[in-house]
C-alpha positions in Angstrom: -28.8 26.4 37.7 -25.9 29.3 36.6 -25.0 30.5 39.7 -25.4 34.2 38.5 -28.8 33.9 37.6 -29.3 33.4 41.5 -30.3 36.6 43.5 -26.6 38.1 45.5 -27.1 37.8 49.1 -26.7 41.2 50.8 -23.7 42.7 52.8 -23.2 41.4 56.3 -24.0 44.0 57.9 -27.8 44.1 56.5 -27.9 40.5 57.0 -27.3 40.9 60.6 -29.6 44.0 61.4 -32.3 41.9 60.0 -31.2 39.4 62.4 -31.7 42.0 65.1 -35.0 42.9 63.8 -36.2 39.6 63.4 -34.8 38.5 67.0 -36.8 41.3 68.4 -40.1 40.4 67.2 -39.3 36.8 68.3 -39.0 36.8 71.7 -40.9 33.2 71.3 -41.7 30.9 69.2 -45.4 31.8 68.6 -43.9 35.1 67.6 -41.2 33.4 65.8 -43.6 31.8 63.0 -46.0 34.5 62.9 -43.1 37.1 62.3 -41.7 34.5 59.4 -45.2 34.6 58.0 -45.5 38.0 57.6 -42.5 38.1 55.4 -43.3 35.0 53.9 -46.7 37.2 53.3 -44.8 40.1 52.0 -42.7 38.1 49.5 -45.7 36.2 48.0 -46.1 33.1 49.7 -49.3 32.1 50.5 -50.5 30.5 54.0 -52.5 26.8 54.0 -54.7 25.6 56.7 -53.8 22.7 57.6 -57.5 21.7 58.3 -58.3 22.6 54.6 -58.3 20.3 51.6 -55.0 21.2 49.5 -55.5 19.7 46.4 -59.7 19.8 45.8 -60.9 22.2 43.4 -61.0 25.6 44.2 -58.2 25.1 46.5 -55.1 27.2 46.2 -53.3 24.5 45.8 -49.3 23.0 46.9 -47.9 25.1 43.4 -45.3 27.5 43.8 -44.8 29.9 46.9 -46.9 28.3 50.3 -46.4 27.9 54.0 -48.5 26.4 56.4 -48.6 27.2 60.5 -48.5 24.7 63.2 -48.7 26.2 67.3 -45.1 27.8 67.0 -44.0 26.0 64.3 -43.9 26.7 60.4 -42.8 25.1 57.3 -42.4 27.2 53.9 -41.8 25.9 50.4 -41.1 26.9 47.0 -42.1 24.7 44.0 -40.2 25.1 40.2 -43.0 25.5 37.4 -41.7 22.4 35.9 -41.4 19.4 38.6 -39.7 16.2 37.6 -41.6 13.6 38.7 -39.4 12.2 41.5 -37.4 15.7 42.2 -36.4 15.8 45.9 -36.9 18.1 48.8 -34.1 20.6 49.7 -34.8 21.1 53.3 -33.5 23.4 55.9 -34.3 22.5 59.0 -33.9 24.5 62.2 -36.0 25.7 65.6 -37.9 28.7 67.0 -37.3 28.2 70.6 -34.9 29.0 73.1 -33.5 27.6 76.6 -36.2 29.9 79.1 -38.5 30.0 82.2 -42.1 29.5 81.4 -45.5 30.7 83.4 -46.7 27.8 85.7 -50.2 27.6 86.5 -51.4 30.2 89.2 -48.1 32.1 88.3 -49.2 35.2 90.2 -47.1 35.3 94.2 -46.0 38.2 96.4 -43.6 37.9 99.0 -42.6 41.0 101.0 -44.8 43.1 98.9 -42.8 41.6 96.1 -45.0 40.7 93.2 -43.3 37.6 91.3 -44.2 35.3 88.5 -44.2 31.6 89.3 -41.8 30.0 86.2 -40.0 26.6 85.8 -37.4 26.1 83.9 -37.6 25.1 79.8 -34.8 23.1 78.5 -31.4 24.0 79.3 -30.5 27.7 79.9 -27.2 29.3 81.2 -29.1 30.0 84.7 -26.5 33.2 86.1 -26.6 35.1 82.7 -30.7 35.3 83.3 -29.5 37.4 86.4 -30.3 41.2 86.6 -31.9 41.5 83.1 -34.9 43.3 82.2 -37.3 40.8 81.0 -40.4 40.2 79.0 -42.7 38.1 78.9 -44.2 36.7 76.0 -46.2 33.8 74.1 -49.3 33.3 73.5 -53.0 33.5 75.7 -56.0 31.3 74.9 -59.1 32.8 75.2 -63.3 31.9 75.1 -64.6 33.5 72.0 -67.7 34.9 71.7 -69.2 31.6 70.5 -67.5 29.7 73.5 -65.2 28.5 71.3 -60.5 28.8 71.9 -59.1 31.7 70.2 -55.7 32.7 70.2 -54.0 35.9 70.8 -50.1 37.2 70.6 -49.2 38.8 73.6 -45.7 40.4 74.9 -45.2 42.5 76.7 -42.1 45.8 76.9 -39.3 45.2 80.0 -41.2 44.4 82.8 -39.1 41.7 84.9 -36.3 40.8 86.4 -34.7 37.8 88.8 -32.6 40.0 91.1 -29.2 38.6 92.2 -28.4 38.1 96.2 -26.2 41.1 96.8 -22.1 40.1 97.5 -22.8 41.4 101.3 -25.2 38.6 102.0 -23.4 36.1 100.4 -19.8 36.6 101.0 -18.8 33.3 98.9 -20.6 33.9 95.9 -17.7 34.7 94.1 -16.3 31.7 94.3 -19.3 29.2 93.2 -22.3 30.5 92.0 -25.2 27.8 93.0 -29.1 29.0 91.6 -32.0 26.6 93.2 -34.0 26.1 90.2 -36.9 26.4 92.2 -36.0 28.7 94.9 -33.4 31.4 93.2 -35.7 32.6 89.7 -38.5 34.0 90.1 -38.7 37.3 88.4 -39.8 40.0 90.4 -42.2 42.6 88.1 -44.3 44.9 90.5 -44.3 45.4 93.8 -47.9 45.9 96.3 -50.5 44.2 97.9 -50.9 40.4 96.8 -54.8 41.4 95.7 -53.2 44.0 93.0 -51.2 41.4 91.4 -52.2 39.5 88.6 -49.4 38.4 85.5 -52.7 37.2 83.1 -54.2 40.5 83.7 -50.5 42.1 82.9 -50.7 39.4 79.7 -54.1 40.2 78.5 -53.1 44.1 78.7 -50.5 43.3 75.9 -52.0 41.1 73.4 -51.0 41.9 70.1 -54.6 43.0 69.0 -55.3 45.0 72.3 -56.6 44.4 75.3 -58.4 41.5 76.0 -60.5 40.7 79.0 -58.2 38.3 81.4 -61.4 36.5 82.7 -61.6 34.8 79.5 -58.1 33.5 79.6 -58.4 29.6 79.3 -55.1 28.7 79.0 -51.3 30.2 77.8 -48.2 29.7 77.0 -45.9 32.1 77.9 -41.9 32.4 78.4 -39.1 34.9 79.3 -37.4 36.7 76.9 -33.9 39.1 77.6 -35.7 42.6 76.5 -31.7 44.2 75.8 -32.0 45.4 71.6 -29.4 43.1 69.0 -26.4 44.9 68.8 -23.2 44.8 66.6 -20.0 46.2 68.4 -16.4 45.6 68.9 -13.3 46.3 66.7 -14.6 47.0 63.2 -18.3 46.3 63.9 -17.3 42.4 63.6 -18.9 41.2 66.9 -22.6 40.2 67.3 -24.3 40.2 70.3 -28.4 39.1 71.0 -30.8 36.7 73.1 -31.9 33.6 71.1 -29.2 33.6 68.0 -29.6 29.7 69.4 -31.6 28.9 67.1 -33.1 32.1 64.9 -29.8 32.5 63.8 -30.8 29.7 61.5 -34.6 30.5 61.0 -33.7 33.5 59.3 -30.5 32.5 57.2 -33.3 30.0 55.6 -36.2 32.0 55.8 -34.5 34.7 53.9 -32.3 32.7 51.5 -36.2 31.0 50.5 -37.6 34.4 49.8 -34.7 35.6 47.9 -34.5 32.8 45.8 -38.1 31.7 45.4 -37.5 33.1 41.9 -34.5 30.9 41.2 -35.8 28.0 42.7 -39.5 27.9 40.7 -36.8 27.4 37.9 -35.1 25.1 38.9 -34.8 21.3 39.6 -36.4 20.7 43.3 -39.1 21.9 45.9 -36.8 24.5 48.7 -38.4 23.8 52.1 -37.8 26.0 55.3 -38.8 23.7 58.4 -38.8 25.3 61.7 -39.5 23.5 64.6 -40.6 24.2 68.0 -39.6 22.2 71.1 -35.6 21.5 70.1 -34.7 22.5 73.6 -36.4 20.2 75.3 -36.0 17.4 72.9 -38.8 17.8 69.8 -41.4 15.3 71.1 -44.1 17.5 70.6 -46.8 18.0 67.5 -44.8 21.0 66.2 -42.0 19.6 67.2 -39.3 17.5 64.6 -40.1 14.3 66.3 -43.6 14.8 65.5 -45.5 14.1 62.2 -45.3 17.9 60.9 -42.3 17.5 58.6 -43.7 13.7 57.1 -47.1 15.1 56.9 -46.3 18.1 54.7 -43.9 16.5 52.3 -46.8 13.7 51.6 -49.7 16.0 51.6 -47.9 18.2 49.0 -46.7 15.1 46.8 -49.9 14.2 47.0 -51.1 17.4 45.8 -48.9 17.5 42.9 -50.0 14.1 41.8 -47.6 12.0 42.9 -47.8 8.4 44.2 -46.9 6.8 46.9 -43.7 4.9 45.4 -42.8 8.5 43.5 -42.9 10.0 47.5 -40.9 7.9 48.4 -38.4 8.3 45.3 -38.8 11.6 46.3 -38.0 11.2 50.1 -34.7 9.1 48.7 -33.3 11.9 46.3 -34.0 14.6 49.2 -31.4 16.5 51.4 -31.9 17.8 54.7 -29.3 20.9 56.7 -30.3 20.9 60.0 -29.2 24.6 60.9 -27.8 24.9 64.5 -25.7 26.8 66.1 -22.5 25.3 67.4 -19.6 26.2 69.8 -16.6 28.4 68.4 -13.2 27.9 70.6 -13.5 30.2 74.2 -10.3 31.8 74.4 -11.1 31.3 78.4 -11.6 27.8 78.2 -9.5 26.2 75.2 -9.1 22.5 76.9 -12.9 22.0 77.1 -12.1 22.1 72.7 -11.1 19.7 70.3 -7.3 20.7 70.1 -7.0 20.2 66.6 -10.3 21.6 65.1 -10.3 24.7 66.7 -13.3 26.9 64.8 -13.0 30.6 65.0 -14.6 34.0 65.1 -15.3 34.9 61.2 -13.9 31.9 59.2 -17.2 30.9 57.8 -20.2 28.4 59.5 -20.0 25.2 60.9 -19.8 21.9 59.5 -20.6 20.0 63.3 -19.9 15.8 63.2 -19.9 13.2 65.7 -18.9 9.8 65.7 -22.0 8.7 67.3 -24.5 10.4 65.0 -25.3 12.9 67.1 -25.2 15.1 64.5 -26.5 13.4 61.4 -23.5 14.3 59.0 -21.5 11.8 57.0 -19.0 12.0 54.3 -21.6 11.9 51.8 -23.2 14.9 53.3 -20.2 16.4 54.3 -19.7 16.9 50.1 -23.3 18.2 49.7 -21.9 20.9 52.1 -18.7 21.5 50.7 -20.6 22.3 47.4 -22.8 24.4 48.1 -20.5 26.3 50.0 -18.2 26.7 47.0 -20.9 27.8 44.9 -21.7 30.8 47.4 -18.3 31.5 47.8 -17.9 31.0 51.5 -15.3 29.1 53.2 -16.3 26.6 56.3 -14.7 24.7 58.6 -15.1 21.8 60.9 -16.5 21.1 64.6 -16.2 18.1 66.6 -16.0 18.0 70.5 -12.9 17.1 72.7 -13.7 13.3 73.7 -14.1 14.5 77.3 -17.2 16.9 76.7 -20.3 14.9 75.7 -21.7 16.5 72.7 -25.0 18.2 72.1 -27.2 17.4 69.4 -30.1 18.4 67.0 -33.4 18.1 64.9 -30.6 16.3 62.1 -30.3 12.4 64.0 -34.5 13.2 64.1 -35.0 13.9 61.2 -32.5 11.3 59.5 -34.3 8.5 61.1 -37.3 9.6 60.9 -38.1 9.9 56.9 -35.0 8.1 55.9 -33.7 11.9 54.4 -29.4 12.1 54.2 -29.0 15.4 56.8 -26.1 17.6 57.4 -25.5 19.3 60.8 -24.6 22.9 60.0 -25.0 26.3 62.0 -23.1 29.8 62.9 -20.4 29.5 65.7 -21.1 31.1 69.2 -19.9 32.1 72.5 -22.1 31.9 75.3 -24.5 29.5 74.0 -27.8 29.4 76.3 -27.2 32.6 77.8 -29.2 35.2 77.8 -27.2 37.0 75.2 -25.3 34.8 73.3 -22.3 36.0 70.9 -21.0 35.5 67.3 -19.6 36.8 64.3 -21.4 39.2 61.7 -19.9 37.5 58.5 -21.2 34.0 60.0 -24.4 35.0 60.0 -24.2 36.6 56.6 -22.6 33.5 55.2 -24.9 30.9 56.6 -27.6 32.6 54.7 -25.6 32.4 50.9 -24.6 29.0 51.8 -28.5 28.6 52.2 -29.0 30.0 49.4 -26.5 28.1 47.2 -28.1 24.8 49.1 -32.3 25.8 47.8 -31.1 26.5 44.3 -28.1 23.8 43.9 
């Protein structure tokens, strides 16, 4: 494919306001896919049921622009008019959820005349930047249809909570050490009254994304916290990049944009461009829309199958594929240097991340670490390297999943931050912009 028959990416800024936009009608992962499906919609891709038949006749059929939905997961792909019969994938793999709190069961309390919402704690979040934040709530509600039978509804709602810090003149120490009780210390407050006003699934069912819906019908939910504080870019020269859940939409979006810019490219080209976005990263992917689960494997074969292709061609296919597993990693803290590797020392600006680790967890190898390089040159962004200081145990991915799991080679790849797991979590507003041509290069290379 000439590189200038591909689509130019847009100017960093626009890259990142879309970012903010996108972030904002994300706050989780249910709202995540739906909001990638309506631009998906928008751009001409059309959705599948995963229920329906794909490939029967009068079926719409695997061809050309289609996604497909699972809980708050969703997987998008492009096909080229003319498909070799054992052309691989290009995926881009990445994940719509964040470290949260999520509703328990009976998550309605008052204490003191202080209504509160009953949460636990979903994967790994930076507990003291959740502090003295306006909050939403969002997810989605299960309701009895007419018929009796589940239906499900959006619902978030505006700034409505917050988990309220112990004031310094009650806690004379808490300068020096900061210990939350997971259990005991975050509970939002979001009301305050007599216990037999309160009731979060009637607050929930007030806000569902279609209207109101009656909260006695309310079967079941899934519902998080989200920081409600807009996206904003600030700092000397507009260069700095602040928002809640860049971990991982950072990476949604750099592939769901780079797959609708170059759908066009790509149904010329040699390969099938596939945006995977899990759910469930945080709290380690073993879930049915998660990327230990079969949605990945199950799309790739039912669309093979679809375009004719057998079972040893799949496979072929499988073999000649590529994964990026889009992450965010950790630029150097000018607070904290030591807790860095002291010789690959990433920075604010100097183009995304290429993240190894000698014990595969991230999935990247030399071989992988070319694919990269090239599709980097061919956008015209530089990159650089990220591997942890031997004395910090290092994070990992969907990538070692997704490796094992179908056999596919995978790259580890994502925008530097600060403050990962925070509530707000910080970067630079070329990164972004880059990590979306360097997706772009990646569909179409």
């Amino acid at each position: 494919m000439d590189p200038s028959a591909r689509t130019p990416a847009p100017d960093p800024l626009t890259v990142v306001e879309d970012l903010g936009r996108y972030v904002l009608d994300s706050p989780s992962s249910f709202h995540a896919a739906h909001a990638a499906a309506a631009r998906l919609d928008s751009a001409g891709f059309e959705r599948l049921d995963e229920a329906a038949d794909w490939s029967g006749p009068g079926t719409p059929g695997v061809r050309g622009r289609r996604y497909v939905v699972r809980d708050g997961a969703i997987i998008a792909w492009a096909t080229p008019a003319d498909l070799p019969p054992a052309a691989g994938f290009r995926i881009l793999g990445a994940h719509t959820d964040s470290p949260s709190f999520k509703l328990k069961p009976r998550p309605t309390t008052t204490t003191h005349t202080w209504h509160q919402a009953a949460v636990e704690v979903y994967g790994g979040p930076l507990l003291n930047s959740w502090l003295d934040r306006e909050l939403r709530m969002a997810g989605r509600l299960v309701l009895r249809g007419d018929d009796g039978a589940p239906v499900e509804h959006l619902t978030a709602t505006g700034p409505v909570a917050r988990i309220p810090q112990l004031a310094v003149h009650l806690d004379r120490e808490a300068n020096k050490g900061l210990a939350l009780d997971r259990q005991q210390h975050v509970q939002p407050v979001w009301g305050v009254g007599a216990a037999q006003d309160a009731d979060v699934l009637a607050l929930l069912a007030e806000h569902a994304a279609d209207g109101p819906v009656d909260p006695a019908r309310i079967l079941g939910y899934d519902v998080v916290l989200a920081d409600s504080q807009p996206p904003a870019v600030f700092g000397k020269d507009g260069a700095l990049f602040a928002s809640g859940r860049l971990d991982n939409l950072s990476s949604v979006h750099a592939g769901l944009g780079a797959l609708v810019r170059e759908a066009e490219a790509v149904e010329a080209g040699p390969h099938v461009a596939v945006l995977a976005a899990f759910d469930h990263e945080e709290i380690g992917s073993g879930t049915r829309s998660g990327a230990a689960g079969p949605f990945l494997e199950d799309v790739l074969a039912r669309v093979d199958a679809a375009l004719g292709r057998t079972d040893a061609e799949h496979r072929r296919a499988l073999a000649a594929s590529v994964c990026l597993s889009a992450d965010a990693g950790h630029l150097v803290h000018p607070n904290y240097q030591g807790h860095h590797d002291p010789v690959n020392t990433p920075e604010p600006g100097a183009g995304p991340l290429l993240k190894i680790n000698a014990d595969q967890r991230y999935a990247t190898d030399a071989v992988g670490a070319g694919i990269w390089a090239e599709a980097c040159a061919r956008a015209g962004v530089p990159y650089q390297e990220f591997v942890s200081n031997n004395r910090v145990p290092c994070g990992s991915t969907i990538g070692p999943i997704t490796a094992a799991r179908l056999g596919i080679r995978t790259v580890d790849v994502g925008i530097g931050l600060l403050s990962m797991h925070s509530a707000r979590e910080l970067c630079h507003v070329d990164d972004v912009a880059a990590l979306g041509a360097v997706a772009g290069a990646f569909f179409t290379g």
